[in-house]
Amino acid sequence: MANIRDWIDDRTGYRGFLHGVLLLNFPVDRASRWRYVWGGSLSILFVVELVTGTLLMTVYSPSEAAAWGSVHYIEHNVAWGHFIRGVHHYTSNMMLIVILIHALTLVITAGYRRPREFTYWTGLILGGLVLGLAISGNPLPWDRKGYWAYQIETGIAGTMPGIGAQLRTMLVGGTDFGNLTLTRLYTLHVIVLPAAAVFLLVIHIALMRREKLLIVKKAAGPLGIAPQNMEPYWPYQTTRNMIVGAFLLAIVVLQLNFYPEWTPQGAVDSVPDEAVVAITQTAPADPDSTYIARPEWYVRFLFELRHMVDKEHEVYITAGLPAAIVLFMVLMPFYESILGRKLAHWFSLTVFVAGLGGVLFLTFLGTYHDRTDDSFQLAQRKEIEQAGRAIWLASQNGIPPEGPAGLLRNDPQTMGPQLFQTHCAHCHTWDGHDGTGTPTMEIVEGKPVPATPSASDLKGFGTAQWLTTFLTDPSDEKFFGNMHKITGGDEFSEGAMVAWAEENVGEELLTQKQIQAVAALIAEEARHSDAAPISAEVRELGVQVFAGGLKDADGEDLDFGNCLRCHEMGAGDPDEVGSDGEDAGLDLNGYASEEWLKEFIRDPGGETFYPDKNVMPGFDSTEISDRDLNLLVKWMRNEWPR
Amino acid sequence: MDRRRLFQRLSGLFCAAYVAFLAIPGIKFLRAPLRDTRRTSKRRRLAKLSDLEVGVPRKVVVIDQRTDAWTRYPAGPIGAVWLLRRDDTTVEAFSATCPHLGCAVQRAAAADEFFCPCHEAKFSNDGTVIAGPSRRGLDTLDVALESVGDETWVAVTFDKFQLGTAEKLSRG
């Protein structure tokens, strides 16, 4: 065996090459070995990133239509995909922390001093490259979080003095975000920055090796024997590096298992219980979406600072401060020539530690602000719900070829509340709020207060329960009670239905059971897919109330109910008597069904609705498109995929 | 074992651990799509019996939804089938994918046989090889006649097979 290795080494010199590349007999001071682990661990973590990154490349697709779907596929449909992606993401964060530790130990030991300046400077550039890799990697899933983060980052790039506009155009691949933005980002992340990092790492290590070998040569003396207090790098230092690296990777694995980015708190209504998973990507990017962006933790301090200065001085924070930090670090080797060795060292260390402390303080301040900001927390919760919904929809139906934005845009559960809020919430409420969970507000004496609605609450519209409550008291606030606020609305708030209820509902009048029966009969017209069928008994009782055939215990006629007098409804009129011409009320055939709702919303003053006393505006197809109307109505009827 | 040996062993151990940490999930990750054999063969109605003339082969394109990793395509072509009516009640179906290397099988211009232009394979009307490099004849597909109302439809179980083999093996 040994002969073969000698044979190859004789011809290639591979042993010398390996010693050079892997620092095999690189001499190290015995006393300080644990302090040196950080650089070595970074190299290990970097290799982990290269390998996991390459694996992810076999599935990820950098186009607007495919990026989100390919990441979803990795997370849910590829064996170990969640693991590989988690390692890749959390290791990048870990590298940033280890870089800070590495830099701190370096400043403490004054490792920037002659003759190590270039080792130091290549190290600084490497740190910047790793930061660039982290920043360029985050938007790649093209989800809302990444998309808006990159919008802001390229926006900041655009404010750079002088080169701003050009720089932003180069990054974005044009003026607006699109396919070219993603392909350029991908190029940066996958080849430009990694190649530069590998190149600089080689130089960084080569410079270290050269410097150390010169020291050893000088200290070795005339006989060429290495001093007693030095040991070869391998296996002593490498073992320590690998132990620390393994420890760091163990933290990464714990993070990816127990600390997913966002967790839905409790059950998310729009997603079946068994489908609630850790949210590892937010909803697909959508330029129309509103998103309250927050930067990653490592630049959070800049975010806090820029909100502390006024608009004109913002560029000092976004451009000036980072430039100042870089300049401070780059010039560190030169402070000695002004301040003397010891003072310069103390100065560098103090500014570095103070700066680090300030950054940490601002970072924690920022996260504290978020945690105590109610409107932000509410917006976050909505983001998580939408993300969960998008992830579930994608798992059920795949992604349409034109891209994932359609998943939510065509989902009644997502669009319904927004449409209700935009078009209906001026007058109506949905379970007391505007459809999206927030109460409608109005300005009273200059301050926003929750508004009183002027029309009915529509949650559960047309269901037996809603109808029962309505028939029991139509003048309640939840129904016609507030309509007097509108001109002509008193036709309802003091109209025929209210009068009917006064005469027919109450003690000694229609019982709850009878009201429930007729409500169930009318609710059948809506053909809700989740409605339970009614029994023959209830149907018979309901018809008796509707058509006025109620009898008491002795068989005497009771003149209660009699809906048929005013309201047409085939199912309540088995003898086909028909309603009177006078006092004609709403035609109840198909009441609250999908077709009925669509027609009604388009034209509430139409023939079969309220031709004489309508007070509700109609919404034609220029106000609500057919597509939007369909989404709204399906949501109102609780008919969306789950 | 002296200190140096111990450290060498430890180094080797950790190195192996790192390689396993990356290689085991990594190789499983890479092999995952290779094991994705969830496609179930469906029987689809392709043509009405009355539209087929006895002895005249007809090519029908199979239209269906298609899933490509994360993308779900709406109805589109997923393959093609040659239908050949033998008599009143028998229809044979051949996959229009050449069993040699996958090109689209056509009809020969001047002869009553099937012809694949890529490597000039020739197949007779019952699918057997006449000439050319294919190691097996045209792949037959299961056919059933289904009555829908007064019409009789020809329903075919479409499938894809491994290329270049002497045996007809389903690709799943």
XYZ file of N, CA and C in Angstrom, chain A residues 44-218:
525
model
N -15.648 24.842 8.208
C -16.525 23.662 8.211
C -17.951 24.067 7.867
N -18.452 25.112 8.521
C -19.828 25.557 8.250
C -19.967 25.982 6.791
N -18.924 26.584 6.246
C -18.967 27.000 4.849
C -19.110 25.792 3.933
N -18.379 24.718 4.241
C -18.515 23.499 3.433
C -19.932 22.947 3.549
N -20.484 22.984 4.768
C -21.869 22.534 4.946
C -22.803 23.356 4.054
N -22.587 24.665 4.014
C -23.430 25.517 3.171
C -23.266 25.166 1.700
N -22.032 24.936 1.255
C -21.810 24.594 -0.154
C -22.537 23.299 -0.508
N -22.441 22.302 0.367
C -23.063 21.010 0.056
C -24.582 21.121 0.090
N -25.135 21.684 1.186
C -26.600 21.789 1.258
C -27.125 22.700 0.156
N -26.385 23.743 -0.152
C -26.810 24.636 -1.221
C -26.866 23.935 -2.560
N -25.833 23.132 -2.855
C -25.838 22.392 -4.109
C -27.010 21.420 -4.162
N -27.285 20.749 -3.041
C -28.427 19.828 -3.008
C -29.721 20.573 -3.304
N -29.891 21.744 -2.702
C -31.111 22.511 -2.939
C -31.225 22.929 -4.394
N -30.086 23.185 -5.028
C -30.101 23.587 -6.433
C -30.708 22.522 -7.332
N -30.681 21.248 -6.912
C -31.236 20.214 -7.794
C -32.756 20.298 -7.873
N -33.388 21.073 -6.987
C -34.844 21.182 -7.042
C -35.311 22.620 -7.264
N -34.606 23.572 -6.652
C -35.074 24.961 -6.697
C -35.070 25.522 -8.106
N -36.064 26.327 -8.433
C -36.176 26.898 -9.774
C -36.336 28.414 -9.690
N -35.384 29.213 -10.206
C -35.397 30.666 -10.006
C -36.249 31.433 -11.017
N -37.545 31.188 -11.036
C -38.393 32.016 -11.885
C -39.595 32.442 -11.062
N -40.244 33.511 -11.438
C -41.377 34.012 -10.651
C -42.461 32.956 -10.524
N -42.689 32.221 -11.607
C -43.778 31.245 -11.583
C -43.436 30.017 -10.766
N -42.131 29.679 -10.680
C -41.773 28.378 -10.105
C -41.097 28.448 -8.752
N -40.508 29.602 -8.373
C -39.659 29.625 -7.180
C -40.415 29.175 -5.933
N -41.551 29.797 -5.662
C -42.289 29.472 -4.436
C -42.691 28.007 -4.420
N -43.191 27.536 -5.552
C -43.633 26.145 -5.651
C -42.491 25.170 -5.452
N -41.302 25.505 -5.990
C -40.180 24.581 -5.846
C -39.733 24.500 -4.386
N -39.804 25.617 -3.658
C -39.444 25.588 -2.244
C -40.485 24.796 -1.455
N -41.765 24.973 -1.803
C -42.826 24.183 -1.172
C -42.582 22.696 -1.413
N -42.159 22.382 -2.633
C -41.895 20.990 -3.002
C -40.758 20.420 -2.163
N -39.695 21.209 -2.006
C -38.569 20.772 -1.178
C -39.039 20.487 0.244
N -39.847 21.393 0.780
C -40.262 21.267 2.176
C -41.182 20.082 2.406
N -42.067 19.796 1.429
C -43.132 18.828 1.693
C -43.060 17.552 0.877
N -42.368 17.577 -0.241
C -42.427 16.406 -1.123
C -41.103 15.717 -1.399
N -40.017 16.249 -0.885
C -38.735 15.602 -1.142
C -38.205 15.072 0.185
N -37.744 13.815 0.163
C -37.221 13.220 1.390
C -36.103 14.086 1.950
N -36.163 14.399 3.256
C -35.134 15.193 3.932
C -35.038 16.617 3.415
N -36.015 17.043 2.617
C -35.960 18.407 2.060
C -36.029 19.461 3.149
N -36.951 19.254 4.100
C -37.096 20.212 5.196
C -35.792 20.298 5.989
N -35.152 19.153 6.183
C -33.901 19.110 6.935
C -32.801 19.869 6.206
N -32.611 19.553 4.928
C -31.526 20.174 4.157
C -31.730 21.685 4.087
N -32.964 22.097 3.836
C -33.222 23.537 3.753
C -33.034 24.198 5.111
N -33.467 23.520 6.163
C -33.292 24.060 7.512
C -31.822 24.202 7.870
N -31.034 23.183 7.572
C -29.593 23.275 7.850
C -29.000 24.448 7.085
N -29.373 24.575 5.822
C -28.829 25.640 4.984
C -29.162 27.011 5.559
N -30.417 27.186 5.990
C -30.844 28.491 6.486
C -30.210 28.816 7.835
N -30.312 27.880 8.785
C -29.831 28.200 10.128
C -28.310 28.226 10.212
N -27.625 27.450 9.368
C -26.166 27.518 9.357
C -25.695 28.889 8.871
N -26.431 29.486 7.933
C -26.004 30.816 7.472
C -26.088 31.822 8.611
N -27.160 31.725 9.413
C -27.261 32.603 10.581
C -26.152 32.320 11.582
N -25.857 31.023 11.769
C -24.804 30.637 12.710
C -23.455 31.198 12.263
N -23.211 31.183 10.958
C -21.940 31.702 10.455
C -21.785 33.178 10.790
N -22.876 33.931 10.700
C -22.775 35.359 11.005
C -22.396 35.580 12.467
N -22.946 34.761 13.344
C -22.605 34.892 14.757
C -21.147 34.504 14.985
N -20.720 33.400 14.377
C -19.335 32.948 14.570
C -18.353 33.963 13.997
N -18.748 34.638 12.908
C -17.891 35.694 12.358
C -17.695 36.799 13.385
N -18.762 37.175 14.087
C -18.627 38.202 15.120
C -17.688 37.740 16.229
N -17.818 36.465 16.625
C -16.939 35.944 17.679
C -15.496 35.922 17.184
N -15.308 35.467 15.964
C -13.984 35.394 15.354
C -13.349 36.780 15.323
N -14.161 37.781 14.911
C -13.635 39.145 14.853
C -13.294 39.650 16.252
N -14.154 39.323 17.210
C -13.897 39.790 18.576
C -12.592 39.215 19.118
N -12.380 37.904 18.978
C -11.126 37.307 19.474
C -9.928 37.933 18.763
N -10.118 38.291 17.497
C -9.030 38.876 16.746
C -8.657 40.253 17.266
N -9.710 41.049 17.584
C -9.427 42.385 18.098
C -8.780 42.272 19.483
N -9.239 41.299 20.271
C -8.650 41.105 21.609
C -7.180 40.749 21.507
N -6.835 39.872 20.582
C -5.433 39.448 20.453
C -4.648 40.340 19.504
N -5.275 41.418 19.044
C -4.623 42.345 18.113
C -4.049 41.609 16.904
N -4.856 40.712 16.346
C -4.398 39.900 15.224
C -4.307 40.653 13.908
N -4.593 41.958 13.965
C -4.516 42.759 12.747
C -3.137 43.380 12.573
N -2.268 43.159 13.547
C -0.962 43.843 13.521
C -0.041 43.268 12.472
N 0.991 44.076 12.112
C 2.008 43.618 11.189
C 2.521 42.278 11.664
N 2.796 41.305 10.751
C 2.629 41.379 9.292
C 1.314 40.806 8.786
N 0.267 40.829 9.667
C -0.961 40.102 9.308
C -2.041 40.970 8.683
N -1.705 42.182 8.281
C -2.757 43.086 7.787
C -3.582 42.468 6.662
N -2.915 41.829 5.689
C -3.672 41.313 4.548
C -4.502 40.091 4.910
N -3.986 39.307 5.843
C -4.818 38.213 6.350
C -6.094 38.800 6.948
N -5.911 39.847 7.737
C -7.031 40.524 8.367
C -8.012 41.080 7.342
N -7.463 41.772 6.331
C -8.350 42.403 5.353
C -9.110 41.385 4.511
N -8.422 40.310 4.095
C -9.164 39.273 3.364
C -10.239 38.678 4.269
N -9.952 38.576 5.561
C -10.976 38.099 6.485
C -12.175 39.022 6.535
N -11.926 40.339 6.544
C -13.039 41.298 6.557
C -13.900 41.128 5.310
N -13.242 41.009 4.161
C -13.998 40.850 2.915
C -14.830 39.563 2.980
N -14.212 38.503 3.514
C -14.954 37.244 3.644
C -16.207 37.443 4.494
N -16.067 38.177 5.593
C -17.228 38.459 6.424
C -18.313 39.161 5.632
N -17.899 40.152 4.845
C -18.870 40.861 4.016
C -19.539 39.946 2.999
N -18.752 39.019 2.432
C -19.312 38.095 1.446
C -20.346 37.177 2.095
N -20.051 36.698 3.307
C -21.020 35.828 3.978
C -22.306 36.597 4.263
N -22.172 37.862 4.686
C -23.363 38.690 4.883
C -24.135 38.837 3.573
N -23.400 39.061 2.490
C -24.040 39.168 1.180
C -24.748 37.891 0.790
N -24.134 36.741 1.109
C -24.775 35.461 0.796
C -26.062 35.309 1.590
N -26.038 35.716 2.862
C -27.256 35.603 3.663
C -28.346 36.492 3.092
N -27.993 37.722 2.768
C -28.981 38.665 2.251
C -29.500 38.229 0.889
N -28.637 37.681 0.040
C -29.096 37.277 -1.292
C -29.859 35.962 -1.262
N -29.700 35.207 -0.201
C -30.412 33.932 -0.143
C -31.844 34.064 0.322
N -32.093 35.030 1.208
C -33.425 35.135 1.796
C -34.562 35.381 0.809
N -34.381 36.209 -0.227
C -35.521 36.428 -1.133
C -35.764 35.304 -2.129
N -34.854 34.328 -2.204
C -34.984 33.320 -3.268
C -36.312 32.554 -3.269
N -36.906 32.236 -2.104
C -38.201 31.542 -2.178
C -39.297 32.390 -2.805
N -39.020 33.697 -2.995
C -40.007 34.583 -3.624
C -41.352 34.484 -2.907
N -41.268 34.417 -1.581
C -42.487 34.538 -0.800
C -42.592 35.994 -0.350
N -43.666 36.323 0.360
C -43.905 37.737 0.655
C -42.786 38.318 1.481
N -42.318 37.540 2.451
C -41.267 38.051 3.327
C -40.014 38.369 2.517
N -39.593 37.423 1.685
C -38.371 37.620 0.917
C -38.520 38.704 -0.136
N -39.664 38.683 -0.819
C -39.912 39.654 -1.880
C -39.849 41.077 -1.343
N -40.558 41.332 -0.239
C -40.573 42.697 0.282
C -39.229 43.062 0.898
N -38.561 42.078 1.507
C -37.221 42.375 2.028
C -36.322 42.859 0.902
N -36.378 42.176 -0.242
C -35.502 42.548 -1.342
C -35.928 43.862 -1.974
N -37.259 44.113 -1.982
C -37.741 45.419 -2.473
C -37.085 46.535 -1.662
N -37.083 46.351 -0.350
C -36.520 47.384 0.512
C -35.012 47.460 0.350
N -34.367 46.303 0.277
C -32.915 46.317 0.142
C -32.479 46.980 -1.161
N -33.149 46.650 -2.264
C -32.794 47.302 -3.528
C -33.194 48.781 -3.490
N -34.259 49.073 -2.742
C -34.635 50.478 -2.571
C -33.533 51.256 -1.873
N -32.973 50.657 -0.832
C -31.874 51.313 -0.114
C -30.670 51.461 -1.029
N -30.412 50.405 -1.815
C -29.301 50.488 -2.775
C -29.513 51.660 -3.712
N -30.791 51.904 -4.061
C -31.087 53.005 -4.973
C -30.842 54.367 -4.368
N -30.765 54.435 -3.020
C -30.535 55.745 -2.403
C -29.062 56.025 -2.173
N -28.203 55.094 -2.573
C -26.771 55.329 -2.378
C -26.354 56.560 -3.166
N -25.557 57.419 -2.587
C -25.210 58.657 -3.279
C -24.449 58.376 -4.564
N -24.900 59.002 -5.640
C -24.184 58.895 -6.914
C -24.574 57.663 -7.708
N -24.175 56.499 -7.212
C -24.344 55.276 -8.009
C -25.697 54.624 -7.811
N -26.518 55.199 -6.923
C -27.753 54.545 -6.505
C -28.630 54.011 -7.620
N -29.026 54.890 -8.552
C -29.982 54.485 -9.580
C -29.437 53.349 -10.427
N -28.193 53.477 -10.858
C -27.567 52.427 -11.673
C -27.481 51.114 -10.916
N -27.082 51.224 -9.656
C -26.921 50.022 -8.846
C -28.241 49.272 -8.733
N -29.299 50.027 -8.472
C -30.599 49.373 -8.316
C -31.041 48.720 -9.628
N -30.840 49.413 -10.746
C -31.226 48.831 -12.038
C -30.462 47.542 -12.308
N -29.192 47.540 -11.965
C -28.397 46.322 -12.160
C -28.933 45.167 -11.322
N -29.243 45.477 -10.056
C -29.715 44.418 -9.165
C -31.082 43.909 -9.609
N -31.969 44.844 -9.963
C -33.347 44.476 -10.257
C -33.498 43.923 -11.677
N -32.485 44.182 -12.523
C -32.613 43.729 -13.908
C -33.644 44.532 -14.644
N -33.736 45.833 -14.340
C -34.755 46.682 -14.970
C -35.264 47.668 -13.941
N -36.486 48.164 -14.150
C -37.023 49.109 -13.165
C -37.973 48.430 -12.192
N -38.682 47.385 -12.677
C -39.632 46.704 -11.810
C -39.168 45.291 -11.513
N -39.606 44.795 -10.394
C -39.275 43.421 -10.033
C -39.913 42.443 -11.002
N -39.179 41.416 -11.328
C -39.729 40.407 -12.227
C -38.793 39.219 -12.326
N -38.966 38.430 -13.386
C -38.132 37.243 -13.587
C -36.649 37.572 -13.532
N -36.259 38.706 -14.156
C -34.833 39.023 -14.242
C -34.248 39.365 -12.886
N -35.080 39.880 -11.992
C -34.589 40.165 -10.647
C -34.155 38.867 -9.986
N -34.999 37.888 -10.125
C -34.737 36.609 -9.474
C -33.532 35.905 -10.087
N -33.409 35.955 -11.419
C -32.266 35.261 -12.023
C -30.953 35.932 -11.629
N -30.957 37.265 -11.536
C -29.717 37.937 -11.135
C -29.362 37.650 -9.689
N -30.406 37.644 -8.852
C -30.190 37.325 -7.449
C -29.603 35.929 -7.304
N -30.147 35.009 -8.075
C -29.706 33.622 -8.034
C -28.247 33.514 -8.467
N -27.893 34.258 -9.523
C -26.500 34.238 -9.989
C -25.564 34.695 -8.891
N -25.935 35.799 -8.225
C -25.118 36.299 -7.125
C -24.939 35.239 -6.054
N -26.064 34.638 -5.691
C -26.049 33.764 -4.528
C -25.346 32.449 -4.802
N -25.425 31.969 -6.037
C -24.994 30.609 -6.310
C -23.590 30.520 -6.892
N -23.143 31.572 -7.634
C -21.797 31.469 -8.191
C -20.915 32.662 -7.864
N -21.420 33.879 -7.998
C -20.530 35.039 -7.850
C -19.983 35.139 -6.434
N -20.905 35.186 -5.454
C -20.433 35.331 -4.077
C -19.705 34.082 -3.563
N -20.216 32.866 -3.813
C -19.468 31.698 -3.335
C -18.081 31.578 -3.964
N -17.973 31.846 -5.280
C -16.659 31.735 -5.927
C -15.697 32.741 -5.327
N -16.197 33.978 -5.120
C -15.343 34.994 -4.509
C -14.933 34.572 -3.112
N -15.871 33.971 -2.365
C -15.566 33.556 -1.001
C -14.521 32.447 -0.997
N -14.666 31.476 -1.886
C -13.681 30.389 -1.935
C -12.306 30.940 -2.290
N -12.283 31.809 -3.281
C -11.027 32.417 -3.714
C -10.351 33.146 -2.549
N -11.129 33.970 -1.839
C -10.546 34.732 -0.742
C -10.161 33.854 0.427
N -10.908 32.780 0.638
C -10.557 31.862 1.724
C -9.201 31.217 1.451
N -8.984 30.829 0.214
C -7.697 30.232 -0.145
C -6.561 31.216 0.120
N -6.778 32.474 -0.287
C -5.736 33.484 -0.064
C -5.531 33.720 1.427
N -6.650 33.809 2.150
C -6.619 34.032 3.597
C -5.771 32.967 4.286
N -6.001 31.703 3.946
C -5.271 30.592 4.551
C -3.825 30.570 4.060
N -3.609 30.860 2.781
C -2.256 30.867 2.237
C -1.402 31.924 2.939
N -2.015 33.091 3.189
C -1.280 34.157 3.869
C -0.934 33.757 5.309
N -1.889 33.107 5.986
C -1.633 32.635 7.349
C -0.470 31.661 7.372
N -0.518 30.755 6.419
C 0.500 29.717 6.365
C 1.875 30.317 6.100
N 1.932 31.224 5.180
C 3.209 31.852 4.843
C 3.809 32.543 6.050
N 2.964 33.295 6.758
C 3.442 34.061 7.902
C 3.959 33.139 9.010
N 3.205 32.087 9.257
C 3.590 31.165 10.325
C 4.890 30.432 9.976
N 5.025 30.013 8.739
C 6.224 29.275 8.360
C 7.460 30.152 8.453
N 7.295 31.443 8.162
C 8.410 32.375 8.320
C 8.829 32.475 9.782
N 7.854 32.529 10.685
C 8.142 32.595 12.126
C 8.911 31.356 12.567
N 8.377 30.202 12.112
C 9.010 28.947 12.514
C 10.441 28.890 12.005
N 10.610 29.334 10.773
C 11.953 29.310 10.197
C 12.900 30.168 11.011
N 12.402 31.371 11.406
C 13.269 32.265 12.173
C 13.583 31.685 13.533
